[in-house]
PDB file of C-alpha atoms in Angstrom:
ATOM      1  CA  MET R   1     115.895 132.883  73.813  1.00  0.00           C
ATOM      2  CA  LYS R   2     115.449 136.632  73.198  1.00  0.00           C
ATOM      3  CA  THR R   3     118.091 138.898  74.731  1.00  0.00           C
ATOM      4  CA  LEU R   4     117.784 142.635  75.334  1.00  0.00           C
ATOM      5  CA  ARG R   5     120.360 145.101  76.643  1.00  0.00           C
ATOM      6  CA  ILE R   6     119.026 147.941  78.781  1.00  0.00           C
ATOM      7  CA  THR R   7     121.424 150.802  79.499  1.00  0.00           C
ATOM      8  CA  PHE R   8     120.679 153.374  82.191  1.00  0.00           C
ATOM      9  CA  THR R   9     122.759 156.578  82.339  1.00  0.00           C
ATOM     10  CA  LYS R  10     122.729 159.431  84.827  1.00  0.00           C
ATOM     11  CA  ASP R  11     125.469 162.026  85.152  1.00  0.00           C
ATOM     12  CA  LEU R  12     128.659 159.931  85.103  1.00  0.00           C
ATOM     13  CA  ALA R  13     126.985 156.705  86.253  1.00  0.00           C
ATOM     14  CA  ARG R  14     126.082 153.885  83.889  1.00  0.00           C
ATOM     15  CA  ALA R  15     124.446 150.499  84.488  1.00  0.00           C
ATOM     16  CA  VAL R  16     123.695 147.818  81.907  1.00  0.00           C
ATOM     17  CA  CYS R  17     121.239 144.960  82.301  1.00  0.00           C
ATOM     18  CA  LEU R  18     121.218 141.986  79.935  1.00  0.00           C
ATOM     19  CA  ILE R  19     117.780 140.430  80.231  1.00  0.00           C
ATOM     20  CA  ARG R  20     116.652 137.207  78.564  1.00  0.00           C
ATOM     21  CA  TYR R  21     113.176 135.923  77.782  1.00  0.00           C
ATOM     22  CA  ARG R  22     112.236 132.342  76.951  1.00  0.00           C
ATOM     23  CA  GLU R  23     108.572 133.371  76.828  1.00  0.00           C
ATOM     24  CA  THR R  24     106.992 136.822  76.856  1.00  0.00           C
ATOM     25  CA  SER R  25     105.315 136.532  80.266  1.00  0.00           C
ATOM     26  CA  TRP R  26     108.403 137.054  82.475  1.00  0.00           C
ATOM     27  CA  PRO R  27     112.205 137.288  82.091  1.00  0.00           C
ATOM     28  CA  GLU R  28     114.176 134.086  82.469  1.00  0.00           C
ATOM     29  CA  ASP R  29     117.184 135.855  83.982  1.00  0.00           C
ATOM     30  CA  SER R  30     119.144 139.096  84.062  1.00  0.00           C
ATOM     31  CA  VAL R  31     122.781 140.082  84.549  1.00  0.00           C
ATOM     32  CA  TRP R  32     123.995 143.523  85.641  1.00  0.00           C
ATOM     33  CA  GLU R  33     127.211 145.407  84.928  1.00  0.00           C
ATOM     34  CA  GLY R  34     128.200 148.884  86.027  1.00  0.00           C
ATOM     35  CA  ASP R  35     127.054 151.135  88.852  1.00  0.00           C
ATOM     36  CA  ARG R  36     123.514 149.899  89.518  1.00  0.00           C
ATOM     37  CA  LYS R  37     123.583 151.393  93.030  1.00  0.00           C
ATOM     38  CA  ALA R  38     123.570 154.894  91.498  1.00  0.00           C
ATOM     39  CA  PHE R  39     120.028 154.321  90.235  1.00  0.00           C
ATOM     40  CA  ARG R  40     117.563 154.318  93.140  1.00  0.00           C
ATOM     41  CA  LEU R  41     113.770 154.323  92.928  1.00  0.00           C
ATOM     42  CA  GLY R  42     111.504 156.485  95.065  1.00  0.00           C
ATOM     43  CA  ASN R  43     111.404 153.850  97.832  1.00  0.00           C
ATOM     44  CA  GLY R  44     115.213 153.578  97.911  1.00  0.00           C
ATOM     45  CA  SER R  45     115.453 150.221  96.141  1.00  0.00           C
ATOM     46  CA  MET R  46     117.644 149.753  93.084  1.00  0.00           C
ATOM     47  CA  ILE R  47     116.163 149.628  89.588  1.00  0.00           C
ATOM     48  CA  HIS R  48     115.189 146.222  88.295  1.00  0.00           C
ATOM     49  CA  PRO R  49     113.224 146.078  85.061  1.00  0.00           C
ATOM     50  CA  LYS R  50     111.365 142.818  85.671  1.00  0.00           C
ATOM     51  CA  ALA R  51     108.228 142.816  83.557  1.00  0.00           C
ATOM     52  CA  SER R  52     106.587 140.924  80.760  1.00  0.00           C
ATOM     53  CA  LEU R  53     108.132 141.609  77.377  1.00  0.00           C
ATOM     54  CA  GLU R  54     105.039 143.600  76.373  1.00  0.00           C
ATOM     55  CA  LEU R  55     105.423 145.930  79.385  1.00  0.00           C
ATOM     56  CA  LEU R  56     109.217 146.098  79.535  1.00  0.00           C
ATOM     57  CA  GLU R  57     109.666 149.465  77.804  1.00  0.00           C
ATOM     58  CA  GLU R  58     106.939 151.079  79.921  1.00  0.00           C
ATOM     59  CA  THR R  59     108.468 149.654  83.125  1.00  0.00           C
ATOM     60  CA  VAL R  60     111.989 150.790  82.205  1.00  0.00           C
ATOM     61  CA  ALA R  61     110.764 154.293  81.290  1.00  0.00           C
ATOM     62  CA  HIS R  62     108.915 154.589  84.605  1.00  0.00           C
ATOM     63  CA  GLN R  63     111.937 153.474  86.631  1.00  0.00           C
ATOM     64  CA  ALA R  64     114.279 155.762  84.684  1.00  0.00           C
ATOM     65  CA  ARG R  65     112.011 158.753  85.399  1.00  0.00           C
ATOM     66  CA  GLN R  66     111.972 157.903  89.119  1.00  0.00           C
ATOM     67  CA  CYS R  67     115.747 157.957  89.382  1.00  0.00           C
ATOM     68  CA  GLY R  68     116.374 160.824  86.933  1.00  0.00           C
ATOM     69  CA  ALA R  69     118.113 158.671  84.326  1.00  0.00           C
ATOM     70  CA  SER R  70     117.936 158.146  80.606  1.00  0.00           C
ATOM     71  CA  PHE R  71     117.727 154.677  79.096  1.00  0.00           C
ATOM     72  CA  GLU R  72     118.190 152.741  75.898  1.00  0.00           C
ATOM     73  CA  ILE R  73     116.787 149.292  75.084  1.00  0.00           C
ATOM     74  CA  GLU R  74     118.579 147.266  72.410  1.00  0.00           C
ATOM     75  CA  ASP R  75     117.166 144.041  70.970  1.00  0.00           C
ATOM     76  CA  LEU R  76     120.093 141.641  70.580  1.00  0.00           C
ATOM     77  CA  GLY R  77     117.946 139.043  68.807  1.00  0.00           C
ATOM     78  CA  GLY R  78     116.694 135.581  69.523  1.00  0.00           C
ATOM     79  CA  GLU R  79     113.364 133.826  69.507  1.00  0.00           C
ATOM     80  CA  VAL R  80     110.698 134.079  72.179  1.00  0.00           C
ATOM     81  CA  VAL R  81     107.483 132.138  72.733  1.00  0.00           C
ATOM     82  CA  ARG R  82     104.420 134.346  73.050  1.00  0.00           C
ATOM     83  CA  TRP R  83     102.679 133.464  76.293  1.00  0.00           C
ATOM     84  CA  THR R  84      98.902 133.309  76.276  1.00  0.00           C
ATOM     85  CA  ASP R  85      96.386 132.359  78.911  1.00  0.00           C
ATOM     86  CA  GLU R  86      93.706 129.919  77.867  1.00  0.00           C
ATOM     87  CA  VAL R  87      90.208 130.301  79.222  1.00  0.00           C
ATOM     88  CA  ILE R  88      88.291 127.046  79.319  1.00  0.00           C
ATOM     89  CA  TRP R  89      84.527 127.377  79.275  1.00  0.00           C
ATOM     90  CA  ASN R  90      82.626 125.051  81.568  1.00  0.00           C
ATOM     91  CA  GLU R  91      78.972 124.652  80.549  1.00  0.00           C
ATOM     92  CA  SER R  92      78.026 123.479  84.045  1.00  0.00           C
ATOM     93  CA  ILE R  93      78.787 126.889  85.597  1.00  0.00           C
ATOM     94  CA  LYS R  94      75.598 128.937  85.978  1.00  0.00           C
ATOM     95  CA  GLU R  95      75.497 132.675  86.571  1.00  0.00           C
TER      96      GLU R  95
END
């Protein structure tokens, strides 16, 4: 399982999210430490970087901008399965 540490900082507040991926499509789980309540999005909800592994950095950057924070993403290692969607062609389908 691949583990990443995402650190958000703003003024004196700091929140750290450990997020783990079994496959790239969606995080398996996440654990928070620190003052997550100090980081609010435009709609008032707290930050939560749930996204596919391919979109994680973009999602974190967007959320950090919304709450006026800086961020750092650290890859702590581990293996991850690349998720792909298979399209099966059916010859009987006519356009």
